[in-house]
Tab-separated table of C-alpha atoms and ligand atoms in Angstrom:
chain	number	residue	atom	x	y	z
A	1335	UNK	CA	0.000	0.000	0.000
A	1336	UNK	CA	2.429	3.235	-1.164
A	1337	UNK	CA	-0.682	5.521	-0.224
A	1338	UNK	CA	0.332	4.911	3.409
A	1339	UNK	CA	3.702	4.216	2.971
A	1340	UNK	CA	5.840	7.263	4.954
A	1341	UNK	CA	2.743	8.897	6.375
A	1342	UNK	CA	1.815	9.803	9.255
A	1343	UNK	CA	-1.060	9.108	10.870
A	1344	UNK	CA	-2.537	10.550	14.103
A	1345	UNK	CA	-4.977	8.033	15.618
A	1346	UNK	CA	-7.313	9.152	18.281
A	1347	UNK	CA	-9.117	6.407	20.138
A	1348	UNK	CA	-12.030	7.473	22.422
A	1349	UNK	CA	-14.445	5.420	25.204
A	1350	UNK	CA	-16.099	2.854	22.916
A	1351	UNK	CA	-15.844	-0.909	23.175
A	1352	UNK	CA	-14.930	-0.610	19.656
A	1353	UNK	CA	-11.395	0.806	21.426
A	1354	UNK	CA	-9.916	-2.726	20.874
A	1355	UNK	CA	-10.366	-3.194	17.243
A	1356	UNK	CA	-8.576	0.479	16.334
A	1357	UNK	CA	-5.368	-1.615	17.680
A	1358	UNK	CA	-6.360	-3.771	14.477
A	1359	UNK	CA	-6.571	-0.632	12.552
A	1360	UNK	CA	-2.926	0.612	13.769
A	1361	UNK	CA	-1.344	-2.093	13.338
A	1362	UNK	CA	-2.595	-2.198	9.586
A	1363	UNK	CA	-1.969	0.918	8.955
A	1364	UNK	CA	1.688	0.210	10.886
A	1365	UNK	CA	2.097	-2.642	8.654
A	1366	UNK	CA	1.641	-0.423	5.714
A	1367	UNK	CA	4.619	1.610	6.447
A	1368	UNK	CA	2.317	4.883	7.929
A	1369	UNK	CA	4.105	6.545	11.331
A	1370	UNK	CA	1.076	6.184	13.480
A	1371	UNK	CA	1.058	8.175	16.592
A	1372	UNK	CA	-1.649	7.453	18.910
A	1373	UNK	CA	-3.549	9.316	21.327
A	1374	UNK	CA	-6.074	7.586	23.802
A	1375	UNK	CA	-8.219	9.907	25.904
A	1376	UNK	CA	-9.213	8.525	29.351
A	1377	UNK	CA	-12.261	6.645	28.631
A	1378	UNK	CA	-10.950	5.238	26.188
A	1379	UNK	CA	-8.223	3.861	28.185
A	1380	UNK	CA	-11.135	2.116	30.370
A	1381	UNK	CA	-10.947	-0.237	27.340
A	1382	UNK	CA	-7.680	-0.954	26.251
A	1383	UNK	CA	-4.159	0.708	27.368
A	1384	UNK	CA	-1.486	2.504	26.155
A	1385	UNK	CA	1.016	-0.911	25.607
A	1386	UNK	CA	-1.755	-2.569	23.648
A	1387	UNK	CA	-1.202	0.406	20.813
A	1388	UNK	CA	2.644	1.010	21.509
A	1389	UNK	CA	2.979	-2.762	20.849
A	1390	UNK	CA	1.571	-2.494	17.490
A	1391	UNK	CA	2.712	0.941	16.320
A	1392	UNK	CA	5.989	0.412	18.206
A	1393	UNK	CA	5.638	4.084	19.156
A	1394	UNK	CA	4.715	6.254	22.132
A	1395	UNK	CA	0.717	5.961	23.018
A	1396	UNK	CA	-0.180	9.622	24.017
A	1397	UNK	CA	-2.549	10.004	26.938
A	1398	UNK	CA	-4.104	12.604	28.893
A	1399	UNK	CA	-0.894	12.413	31.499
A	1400	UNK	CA	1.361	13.631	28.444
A	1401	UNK	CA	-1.403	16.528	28.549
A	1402	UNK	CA	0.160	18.069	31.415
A	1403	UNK	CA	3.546	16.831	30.908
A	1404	UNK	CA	7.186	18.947	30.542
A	1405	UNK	CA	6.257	19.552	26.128
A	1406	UNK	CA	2.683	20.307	27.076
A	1407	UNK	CA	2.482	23.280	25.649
A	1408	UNK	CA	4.151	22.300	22.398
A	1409	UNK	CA	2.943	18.256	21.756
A	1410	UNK	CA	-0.418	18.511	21.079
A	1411	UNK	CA	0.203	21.256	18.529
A	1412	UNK	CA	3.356	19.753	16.613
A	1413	UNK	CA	1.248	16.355	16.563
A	1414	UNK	CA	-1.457	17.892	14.702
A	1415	UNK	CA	0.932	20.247	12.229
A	1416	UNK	CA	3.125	17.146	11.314
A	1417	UNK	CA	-0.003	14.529	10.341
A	1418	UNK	CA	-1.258	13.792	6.913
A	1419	UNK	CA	-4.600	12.720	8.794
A	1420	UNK	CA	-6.039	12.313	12.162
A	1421	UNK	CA	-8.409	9.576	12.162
A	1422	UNK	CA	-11.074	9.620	15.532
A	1423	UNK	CA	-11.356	5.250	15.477
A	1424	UNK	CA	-13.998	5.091	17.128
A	1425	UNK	CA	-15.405	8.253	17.794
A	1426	UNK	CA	-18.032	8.361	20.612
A	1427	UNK	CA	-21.297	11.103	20.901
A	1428	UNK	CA	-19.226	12.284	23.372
A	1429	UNK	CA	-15.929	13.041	21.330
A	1430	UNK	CA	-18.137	14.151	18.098
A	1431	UNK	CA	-20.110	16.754	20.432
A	1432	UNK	CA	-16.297	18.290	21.609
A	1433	UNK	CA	-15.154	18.543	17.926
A	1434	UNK	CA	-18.208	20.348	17.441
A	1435	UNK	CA	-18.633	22.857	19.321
A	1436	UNK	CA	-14.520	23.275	19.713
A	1437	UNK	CA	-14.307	21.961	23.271
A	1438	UNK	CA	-10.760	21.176	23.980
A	1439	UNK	CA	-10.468	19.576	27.358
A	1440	UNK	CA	-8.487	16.423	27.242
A	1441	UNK	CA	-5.239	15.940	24.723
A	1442	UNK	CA	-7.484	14.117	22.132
A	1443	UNK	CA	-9.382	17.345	21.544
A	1444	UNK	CA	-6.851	20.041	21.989
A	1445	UNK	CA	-4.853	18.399	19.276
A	1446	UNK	CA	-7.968	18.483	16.975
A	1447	UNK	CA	-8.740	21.993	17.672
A	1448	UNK	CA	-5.005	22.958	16.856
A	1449	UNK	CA	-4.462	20.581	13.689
A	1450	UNK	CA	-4.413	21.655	10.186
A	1451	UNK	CA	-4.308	18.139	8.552
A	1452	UNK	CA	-7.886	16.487	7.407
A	1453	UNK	CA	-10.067	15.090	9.751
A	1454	UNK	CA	-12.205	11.385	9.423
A	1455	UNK	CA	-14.492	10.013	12.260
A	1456	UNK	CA	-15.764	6.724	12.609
A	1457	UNK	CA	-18.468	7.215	14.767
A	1458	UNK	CA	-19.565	4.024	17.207
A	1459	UNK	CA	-22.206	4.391	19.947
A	1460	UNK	CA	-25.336	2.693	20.989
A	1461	UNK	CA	-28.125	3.671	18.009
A	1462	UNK	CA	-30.486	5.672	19.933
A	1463	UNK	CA	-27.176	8.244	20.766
A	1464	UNK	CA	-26.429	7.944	17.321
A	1465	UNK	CA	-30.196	8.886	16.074
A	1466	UNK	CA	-30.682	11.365	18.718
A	1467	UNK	CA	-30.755	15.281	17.086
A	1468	UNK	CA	-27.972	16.301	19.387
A	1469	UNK	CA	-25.564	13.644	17.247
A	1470	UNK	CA	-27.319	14.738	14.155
A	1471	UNK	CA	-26.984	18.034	14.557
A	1472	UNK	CA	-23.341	17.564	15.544
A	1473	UNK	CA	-22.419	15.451	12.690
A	1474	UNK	CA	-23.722	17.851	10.056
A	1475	UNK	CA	-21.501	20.844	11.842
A	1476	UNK	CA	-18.768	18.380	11.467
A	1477	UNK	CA	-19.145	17.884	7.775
A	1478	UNK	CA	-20.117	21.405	6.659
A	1479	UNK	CA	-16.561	21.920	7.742
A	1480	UNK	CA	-15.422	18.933	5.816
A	1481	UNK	CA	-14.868	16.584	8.441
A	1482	UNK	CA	-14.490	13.183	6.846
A	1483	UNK	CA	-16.882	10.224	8.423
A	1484	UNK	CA	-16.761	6.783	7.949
A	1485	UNK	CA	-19.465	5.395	9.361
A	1486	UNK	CA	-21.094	3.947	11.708
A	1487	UNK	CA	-22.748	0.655	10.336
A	1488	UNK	CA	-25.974	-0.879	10.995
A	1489	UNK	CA	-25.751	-4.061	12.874
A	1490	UNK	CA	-25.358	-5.586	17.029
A	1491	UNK	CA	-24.029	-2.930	19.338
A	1492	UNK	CA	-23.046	-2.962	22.658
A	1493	UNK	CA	-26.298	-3.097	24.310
A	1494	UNK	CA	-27.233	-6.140	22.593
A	1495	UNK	CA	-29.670	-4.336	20.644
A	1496	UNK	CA	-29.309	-4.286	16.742
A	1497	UNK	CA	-29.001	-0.406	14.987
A	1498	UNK	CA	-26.803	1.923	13.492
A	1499	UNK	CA	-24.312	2.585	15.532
A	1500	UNK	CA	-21.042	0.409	14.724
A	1501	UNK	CA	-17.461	1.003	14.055
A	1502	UNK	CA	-17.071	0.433	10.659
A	1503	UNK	CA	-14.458	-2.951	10.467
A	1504	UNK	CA	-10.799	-1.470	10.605
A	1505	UNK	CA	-10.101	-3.045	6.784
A	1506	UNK	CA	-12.772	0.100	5.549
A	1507	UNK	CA	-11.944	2.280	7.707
A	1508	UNK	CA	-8.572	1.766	6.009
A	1509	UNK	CA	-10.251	2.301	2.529
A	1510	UNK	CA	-11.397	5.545	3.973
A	1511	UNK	CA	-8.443	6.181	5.112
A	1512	UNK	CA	-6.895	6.074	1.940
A	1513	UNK	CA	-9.615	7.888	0.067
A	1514	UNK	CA	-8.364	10.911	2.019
A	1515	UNK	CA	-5.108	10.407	1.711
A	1516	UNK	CA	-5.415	10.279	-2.212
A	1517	UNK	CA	-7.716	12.751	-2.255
A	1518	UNK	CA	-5.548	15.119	-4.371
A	1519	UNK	CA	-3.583	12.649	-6.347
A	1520	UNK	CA	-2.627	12.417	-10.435
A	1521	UNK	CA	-5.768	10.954	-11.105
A	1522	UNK	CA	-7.950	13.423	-8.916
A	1523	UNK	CA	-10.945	14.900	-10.810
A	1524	UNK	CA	-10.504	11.665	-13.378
A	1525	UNK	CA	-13.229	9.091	-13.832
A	1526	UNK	CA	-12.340	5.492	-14.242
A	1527	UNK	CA	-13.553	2.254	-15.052
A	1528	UNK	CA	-12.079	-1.046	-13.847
A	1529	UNK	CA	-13.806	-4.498	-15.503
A	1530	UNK	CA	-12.482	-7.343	-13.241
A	1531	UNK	CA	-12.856	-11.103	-13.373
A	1532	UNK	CA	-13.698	-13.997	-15.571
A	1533	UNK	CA	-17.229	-13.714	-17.821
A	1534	UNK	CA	-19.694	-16.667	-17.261
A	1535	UNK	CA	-21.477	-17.783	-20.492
A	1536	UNK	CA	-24.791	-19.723	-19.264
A	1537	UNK	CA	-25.280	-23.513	-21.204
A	1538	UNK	CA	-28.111	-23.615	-19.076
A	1539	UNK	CA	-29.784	-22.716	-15.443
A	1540	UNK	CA	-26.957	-24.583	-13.623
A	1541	UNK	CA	-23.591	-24.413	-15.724
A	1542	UNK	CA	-21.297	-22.208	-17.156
A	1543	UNK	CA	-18.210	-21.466	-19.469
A	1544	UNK	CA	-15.530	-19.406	-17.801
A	1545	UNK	CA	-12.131	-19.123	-16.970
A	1546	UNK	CA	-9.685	-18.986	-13.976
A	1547	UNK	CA	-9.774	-14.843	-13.494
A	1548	UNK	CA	-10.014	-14.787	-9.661
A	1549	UNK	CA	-10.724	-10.703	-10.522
A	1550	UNK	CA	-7.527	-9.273	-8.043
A	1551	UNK	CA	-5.929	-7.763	-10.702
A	1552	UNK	CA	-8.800	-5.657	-11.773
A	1553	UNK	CA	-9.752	-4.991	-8.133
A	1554	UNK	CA	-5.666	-3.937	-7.394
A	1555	UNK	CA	-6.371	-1.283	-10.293
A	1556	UNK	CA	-9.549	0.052	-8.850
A	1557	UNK	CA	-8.150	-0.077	-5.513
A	1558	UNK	CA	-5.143	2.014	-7.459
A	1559	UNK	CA	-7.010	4.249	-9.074
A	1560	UNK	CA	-9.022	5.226	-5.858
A	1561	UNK	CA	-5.742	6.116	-4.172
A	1562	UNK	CA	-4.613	8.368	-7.201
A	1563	UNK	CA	-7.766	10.108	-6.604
A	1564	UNK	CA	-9.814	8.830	-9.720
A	1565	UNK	CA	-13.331	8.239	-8.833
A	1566	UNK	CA	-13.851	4.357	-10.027
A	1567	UNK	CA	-16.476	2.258	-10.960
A	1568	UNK	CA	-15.788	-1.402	-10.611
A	1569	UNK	CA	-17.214	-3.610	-13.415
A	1570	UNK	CA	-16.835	-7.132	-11.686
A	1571	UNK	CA	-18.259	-10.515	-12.452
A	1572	UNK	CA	-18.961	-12.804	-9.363
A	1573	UNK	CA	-15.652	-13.040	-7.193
A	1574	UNK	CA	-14.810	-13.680	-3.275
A	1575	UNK	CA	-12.973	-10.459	-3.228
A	1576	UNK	CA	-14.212	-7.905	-1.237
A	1577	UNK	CA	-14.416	-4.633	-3.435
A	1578	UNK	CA	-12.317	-1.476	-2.515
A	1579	UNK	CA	-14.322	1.273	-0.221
A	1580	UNK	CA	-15.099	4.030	-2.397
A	1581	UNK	CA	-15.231	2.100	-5.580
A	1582	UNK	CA	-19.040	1.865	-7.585
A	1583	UNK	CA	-19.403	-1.143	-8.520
A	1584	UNK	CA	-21.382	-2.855	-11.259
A	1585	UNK	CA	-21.990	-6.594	-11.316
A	1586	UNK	CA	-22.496	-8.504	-14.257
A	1587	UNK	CA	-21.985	-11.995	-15.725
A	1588	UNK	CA	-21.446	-12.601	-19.398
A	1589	UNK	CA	-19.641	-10.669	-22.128
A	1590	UNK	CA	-22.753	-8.992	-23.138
A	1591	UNK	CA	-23.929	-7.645	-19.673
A	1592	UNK	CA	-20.458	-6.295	-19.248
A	1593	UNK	CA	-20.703	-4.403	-22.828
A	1594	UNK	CA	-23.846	-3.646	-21.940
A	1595	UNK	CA	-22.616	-1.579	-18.635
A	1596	UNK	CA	-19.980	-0.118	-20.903
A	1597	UNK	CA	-22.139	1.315	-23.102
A	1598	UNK	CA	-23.808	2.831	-20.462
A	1599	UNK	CA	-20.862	4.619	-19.264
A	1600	UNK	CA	-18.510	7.293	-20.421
A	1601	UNK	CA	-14.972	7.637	-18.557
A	1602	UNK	CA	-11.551	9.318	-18.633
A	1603	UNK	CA	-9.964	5.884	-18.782
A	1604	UNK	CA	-10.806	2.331	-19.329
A	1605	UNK	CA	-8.641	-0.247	-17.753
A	1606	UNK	CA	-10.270	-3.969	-19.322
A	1607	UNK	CA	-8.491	-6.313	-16.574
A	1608	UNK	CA	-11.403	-8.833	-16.672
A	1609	UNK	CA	-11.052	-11.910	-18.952
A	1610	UNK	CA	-13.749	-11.811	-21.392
A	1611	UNK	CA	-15.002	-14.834	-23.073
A	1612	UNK	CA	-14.063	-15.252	-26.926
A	1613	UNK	CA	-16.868	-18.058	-27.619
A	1614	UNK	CA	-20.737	-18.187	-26.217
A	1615	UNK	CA	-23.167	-20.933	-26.547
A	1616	UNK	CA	-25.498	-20.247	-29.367
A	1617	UNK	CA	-28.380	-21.532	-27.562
A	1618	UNK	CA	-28.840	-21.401	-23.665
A	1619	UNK	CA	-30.842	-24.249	-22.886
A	1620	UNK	CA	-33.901	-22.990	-20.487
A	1621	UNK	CA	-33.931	-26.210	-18.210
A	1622	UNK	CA	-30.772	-28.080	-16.847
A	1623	UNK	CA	-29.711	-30.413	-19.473
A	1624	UNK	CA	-30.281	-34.520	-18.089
A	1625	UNK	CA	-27.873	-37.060	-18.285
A	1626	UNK	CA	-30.534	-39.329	-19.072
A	1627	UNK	CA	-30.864	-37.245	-22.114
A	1628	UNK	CA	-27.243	-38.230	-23.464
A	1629	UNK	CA	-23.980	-36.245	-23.916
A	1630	UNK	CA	-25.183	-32.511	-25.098
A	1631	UNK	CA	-23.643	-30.979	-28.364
A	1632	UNK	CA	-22.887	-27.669	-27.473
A	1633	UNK	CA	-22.286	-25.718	-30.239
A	1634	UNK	CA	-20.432	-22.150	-29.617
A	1635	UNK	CA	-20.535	-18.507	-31.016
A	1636	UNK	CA	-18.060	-15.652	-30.671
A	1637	UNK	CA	-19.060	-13.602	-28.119
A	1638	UNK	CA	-18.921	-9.960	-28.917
A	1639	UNK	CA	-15.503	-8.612	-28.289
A	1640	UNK	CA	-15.990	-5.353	-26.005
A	1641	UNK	CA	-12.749	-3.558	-26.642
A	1642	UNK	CA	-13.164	-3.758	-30.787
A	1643	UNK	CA	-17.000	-2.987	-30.149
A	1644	UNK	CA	-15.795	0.052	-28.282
A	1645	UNK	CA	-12.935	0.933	-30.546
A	1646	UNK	CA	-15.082	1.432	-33.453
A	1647	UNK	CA	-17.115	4.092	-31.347
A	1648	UNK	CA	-15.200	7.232	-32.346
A	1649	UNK	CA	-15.729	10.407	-32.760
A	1650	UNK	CA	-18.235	11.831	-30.291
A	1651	UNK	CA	-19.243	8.318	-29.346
A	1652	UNK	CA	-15.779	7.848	-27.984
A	1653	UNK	CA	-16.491	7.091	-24.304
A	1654	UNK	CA	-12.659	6.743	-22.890
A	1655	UNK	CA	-9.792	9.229	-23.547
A	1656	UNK	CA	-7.465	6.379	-22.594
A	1657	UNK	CA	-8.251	2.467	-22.970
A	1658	UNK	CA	-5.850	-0.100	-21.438
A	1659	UNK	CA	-5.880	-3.934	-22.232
A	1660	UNK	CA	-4.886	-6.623	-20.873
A	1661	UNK	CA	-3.269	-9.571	-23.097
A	1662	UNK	CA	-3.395	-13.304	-21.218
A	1663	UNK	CA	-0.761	-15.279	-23.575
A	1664	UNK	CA	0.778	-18.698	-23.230
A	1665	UNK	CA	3.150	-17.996	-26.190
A	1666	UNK	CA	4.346	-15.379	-28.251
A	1667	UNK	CA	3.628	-12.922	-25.626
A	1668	UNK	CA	4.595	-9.618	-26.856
A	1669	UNK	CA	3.731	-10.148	-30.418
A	1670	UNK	CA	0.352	-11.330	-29.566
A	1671	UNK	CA	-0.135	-8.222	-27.177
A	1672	UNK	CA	1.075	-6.066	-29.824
A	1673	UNK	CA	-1.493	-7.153	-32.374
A	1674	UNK	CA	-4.397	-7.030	-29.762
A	1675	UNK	CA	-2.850	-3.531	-29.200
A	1676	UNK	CA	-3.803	-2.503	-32.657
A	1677	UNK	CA	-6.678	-4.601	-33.550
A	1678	UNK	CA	-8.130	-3.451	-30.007
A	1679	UNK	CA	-7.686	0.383	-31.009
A	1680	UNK	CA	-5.825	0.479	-27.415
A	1681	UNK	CA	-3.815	3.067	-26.028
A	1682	UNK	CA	-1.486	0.666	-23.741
A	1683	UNK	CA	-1.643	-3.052	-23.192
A	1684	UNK	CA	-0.167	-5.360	-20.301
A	1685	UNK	CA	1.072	-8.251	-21.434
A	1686	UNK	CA	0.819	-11.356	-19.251
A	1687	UNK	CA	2.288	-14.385	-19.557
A	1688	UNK	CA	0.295	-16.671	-18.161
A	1689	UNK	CA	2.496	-19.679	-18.731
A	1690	UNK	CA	4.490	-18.668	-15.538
A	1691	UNK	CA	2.885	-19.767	-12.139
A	1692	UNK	CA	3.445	-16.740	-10.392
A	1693	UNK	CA	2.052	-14.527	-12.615
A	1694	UNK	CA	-1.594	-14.547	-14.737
A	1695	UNK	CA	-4.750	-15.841	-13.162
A	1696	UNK	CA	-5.085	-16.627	-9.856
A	1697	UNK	CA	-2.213	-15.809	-7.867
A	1698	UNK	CA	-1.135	-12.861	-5.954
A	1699	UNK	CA	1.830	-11.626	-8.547
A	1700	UNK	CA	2.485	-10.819	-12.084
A	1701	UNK	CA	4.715	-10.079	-14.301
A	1702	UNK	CA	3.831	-7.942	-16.968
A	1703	UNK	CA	5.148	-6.118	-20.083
A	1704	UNK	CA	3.498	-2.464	-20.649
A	1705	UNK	CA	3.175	-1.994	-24.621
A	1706	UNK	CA	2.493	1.134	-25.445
A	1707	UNK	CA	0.271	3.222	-29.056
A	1708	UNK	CA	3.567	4.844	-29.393
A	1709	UNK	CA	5.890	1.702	-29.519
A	1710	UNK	CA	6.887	3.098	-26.290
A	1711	UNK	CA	7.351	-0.429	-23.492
A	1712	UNK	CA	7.701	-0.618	-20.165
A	1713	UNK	CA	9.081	-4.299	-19.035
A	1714	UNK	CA	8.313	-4.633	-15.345
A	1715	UNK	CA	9.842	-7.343	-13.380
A	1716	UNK	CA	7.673	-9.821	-10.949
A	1717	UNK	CA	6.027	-7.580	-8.534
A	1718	UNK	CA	2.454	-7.773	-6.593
A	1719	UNK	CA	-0.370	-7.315	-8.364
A	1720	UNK	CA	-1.178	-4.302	-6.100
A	1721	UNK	CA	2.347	-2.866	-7.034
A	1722	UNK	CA	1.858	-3.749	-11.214
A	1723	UNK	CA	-1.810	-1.631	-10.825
A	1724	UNK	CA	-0.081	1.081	-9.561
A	1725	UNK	CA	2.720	1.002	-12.170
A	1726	UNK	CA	-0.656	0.602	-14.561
A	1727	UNK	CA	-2.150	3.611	-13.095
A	1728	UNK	CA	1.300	5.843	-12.858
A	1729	UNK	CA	1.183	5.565	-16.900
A	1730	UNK	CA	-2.572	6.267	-17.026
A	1731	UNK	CA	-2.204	9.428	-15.169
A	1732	UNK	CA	0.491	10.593	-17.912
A	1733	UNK	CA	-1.330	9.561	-20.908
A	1734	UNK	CA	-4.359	11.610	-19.776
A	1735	UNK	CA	-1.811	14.737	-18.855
B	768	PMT	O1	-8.114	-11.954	-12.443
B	768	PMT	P1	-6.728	-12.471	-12.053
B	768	PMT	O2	-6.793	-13.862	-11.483
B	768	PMT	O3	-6.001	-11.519	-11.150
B	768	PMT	O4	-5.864	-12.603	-13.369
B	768	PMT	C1	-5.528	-11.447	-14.096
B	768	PMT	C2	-5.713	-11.679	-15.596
B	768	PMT	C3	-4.694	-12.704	-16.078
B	768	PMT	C4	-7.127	-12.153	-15.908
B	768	PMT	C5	-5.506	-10.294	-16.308
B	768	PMT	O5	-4.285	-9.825	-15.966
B	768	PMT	C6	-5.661	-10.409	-17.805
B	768	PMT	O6	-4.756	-10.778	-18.512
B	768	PMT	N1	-6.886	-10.074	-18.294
B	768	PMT	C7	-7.261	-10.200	-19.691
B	768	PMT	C8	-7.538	-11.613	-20.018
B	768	PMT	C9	-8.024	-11.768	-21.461
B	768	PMT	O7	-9.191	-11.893	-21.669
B	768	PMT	O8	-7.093	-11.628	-22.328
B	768	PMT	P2	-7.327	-11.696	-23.926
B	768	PMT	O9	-5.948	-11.693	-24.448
B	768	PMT	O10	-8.229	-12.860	-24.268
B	768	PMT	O11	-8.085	-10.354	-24.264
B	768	PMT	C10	-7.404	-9.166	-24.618
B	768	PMT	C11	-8.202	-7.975	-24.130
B	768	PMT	O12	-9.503	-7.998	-24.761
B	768	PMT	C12	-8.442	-7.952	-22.643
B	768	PMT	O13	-8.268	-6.645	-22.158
B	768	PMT	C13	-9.873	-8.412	-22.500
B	768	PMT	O14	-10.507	-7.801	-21.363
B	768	PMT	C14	-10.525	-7.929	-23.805
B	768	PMT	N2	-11.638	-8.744	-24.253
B	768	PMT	C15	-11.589	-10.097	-24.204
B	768	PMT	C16	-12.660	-10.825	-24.658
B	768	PMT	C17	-13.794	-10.165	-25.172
B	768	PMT	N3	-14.836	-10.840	-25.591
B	768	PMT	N4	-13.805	-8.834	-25.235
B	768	PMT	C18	-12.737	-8.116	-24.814
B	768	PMT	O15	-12.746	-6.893	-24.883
């Protein structure tokens, strides 16, 4: 995650039971490579203690002692000028009321009132707090002056009662986290559509064509794009993955439903990750097919090819400034890329080869070859898939300069 890598993030933990999982969310963001200070205030501290965070940050927990310590006078301002972000996980009625009406009365809040890096909250409290006008009305102060909230979710709270009330789970408040952070990145002010996954043609209610796309190297470029600032719509067939916060996402199955969305849509850049299908059954059969019946004869189509369908929209039908393909070869690699680059009217292609087991479908890696309209390549060597998206995106970014 280079969004978080060298930041520094101020993380102010307040009296909720949801105190214990913001150690989740430190250590995270930790892991990451952010500098995360934290500051517990002393209801929070009810709940968990200092060592829990300083074991997972490996840095100083602030508390209200350090308040009235020897730097006093000088902490709880530098902590709040040095920050990228100070992040309130979780944020009780209690907390959200001081930040409101610029109460400053325990380190937590002092160092809010004096900092000049973005805000986010993720509110948790019992629903009936959370729904009460006082909370409402506090809430809306807070984000007419652009505090950022995350949150809370609907669901069991404390009490044992169900409502909306919960601290969002630490791995979105992380998405949020790096919403804000990219908030002003290459891409900001850019739309951007990710497709993602493998297409299922339907032989009949029960079974499908497909292929082995497990979708994480379309969801690594949305996840990409959202931390270059892009806003990003997610085109995704059925996956396990859980899709990045901030990301709109459209779910579809076959080739055609995914044209169909793309027709729909009009975009700064398109990045086609998802492996489309090339053939289609002519006929989908309307009840399962029987074994009694015999063995079926199946007899296949081409399925529309979205990038050439797209590619022949110019003019003022053009709906991308920049398209990107993907190319999934077993041989031949960089002349088959190259001819899918022209045929494909594309303005870069990655080039896969998905001969290699650590790169291609399915696994957490790649290895890809950037080919470029221009002739221009890029030849990156094995790297995450979250580290080739952002390569992906870095070129994106110029190309719509
Ligand atoms: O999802 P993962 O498990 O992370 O794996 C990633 C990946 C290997 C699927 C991905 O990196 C990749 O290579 N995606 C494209 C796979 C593919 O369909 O390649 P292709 O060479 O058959 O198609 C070339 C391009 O045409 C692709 O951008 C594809 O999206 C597009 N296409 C394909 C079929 C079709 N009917 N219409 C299309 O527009």
């Amino acid at each position: 995650m280079s969004i978080l890598s060298g930041k520094h993030i101020l993380l102010g933990v307040t009296g909720s039971i949801a105190a214990y999982k913001a150690a989740d969310l430190a250590s995270k963001l930790t892991q990451a490579g952010a500098q995360v200070d934290v500051i517990l205030t002393s209801a929070a501290e009810k709940f968990v203690t200092p060592l829990t965070y300083q074991s997972v940050t490996g840095r100083k927990a602030y508390t209200d002692k350090d308040l009235w310590g020897d730097e006093a006078h000088v902490m709880h301002i530098s902590l709040g000028k040095t920050a990228d972000l100070l992040v309130i996980a979780p944020c009780t009625a209690d907390t959200m009321a001081k930040l409101a009406h610029g109460i400053a009365d325990n380190l937590l809040t002092v160092t809010a009132l004096a900092a000049t890096c973005p805000i986010l909250i993720a509110p948790a409290m019992d629903g009936g707090m959370f729904d009460h006008p006082a909370t409402q009305a506090n809430l809306q102060t807070l984000q007419t002056r652009l505090v950022l909230v995350a949150g809370p979710a609907a669901g069991r709270l404390a009490s044992g009662m169900s409502g909306v009330g919960r601290m969002l789970e630490p791995m979105d408040i992380l998405g949020h986290i790096r919403i804000a952070l990219g908030k002003n990145g290459k891409l900001a002010g850019k739309k951007v559509i990710v497709t993602a996954g493998g297409t299922q043609e339907a032989i009949d209610p029960v079974r499908i064509i497909t292929n082995h796309s497990s979708g994480k190297q379309g969801y690594a470029l949305a996840q990409a794009a959202l931390d270059a600032g892009a806003e990003v719509t997610l085109i995704t067939t059925p996956t396990t993955l859980t899709p990045p916060v901030g990301a709109k996402l459209i779910n579809v199955k076959s080739v055609q439903d995914m044209l169909d969305a793309l027709l729909k849509e009009n975009a700064d850049a398109l990045i086609m990750a998802a492996a489309g299908a090339d053939f289609r059954p002519v006929n989908v059969a309307k009840e399962k097919l029987k074994k009694r019946d015999g063995i079926p004869q199946i007899q296949l189509e081409a399925a529309p090819d979205i990038l050439k369908t797209l590619s022949s929209l110019n003019g003022e039908k053009k709906r991308f400034k920049v398209t990107a393909g993907f190319a999934a070869e077993s041989r031949d690699l960089l002349a088959n890329a190259s001819e899918k680059l022209k045929s494909k009217g594309l303005d870069l292609i990655a080039a896969n080869d998905i001969s290699a087991n650590d790169a291609g479908f399915n696994v957490e890696t790649n290895r890809i070859t950037l080919l470029f309209a221009n002739g221009m390549q890029d030849i990156l060597p094995l790297m995450s898939k979250a580290e080739a998206a952002e390569k992906i995106v870095e070129h994106i970014a110029r190309l719509l300069e």
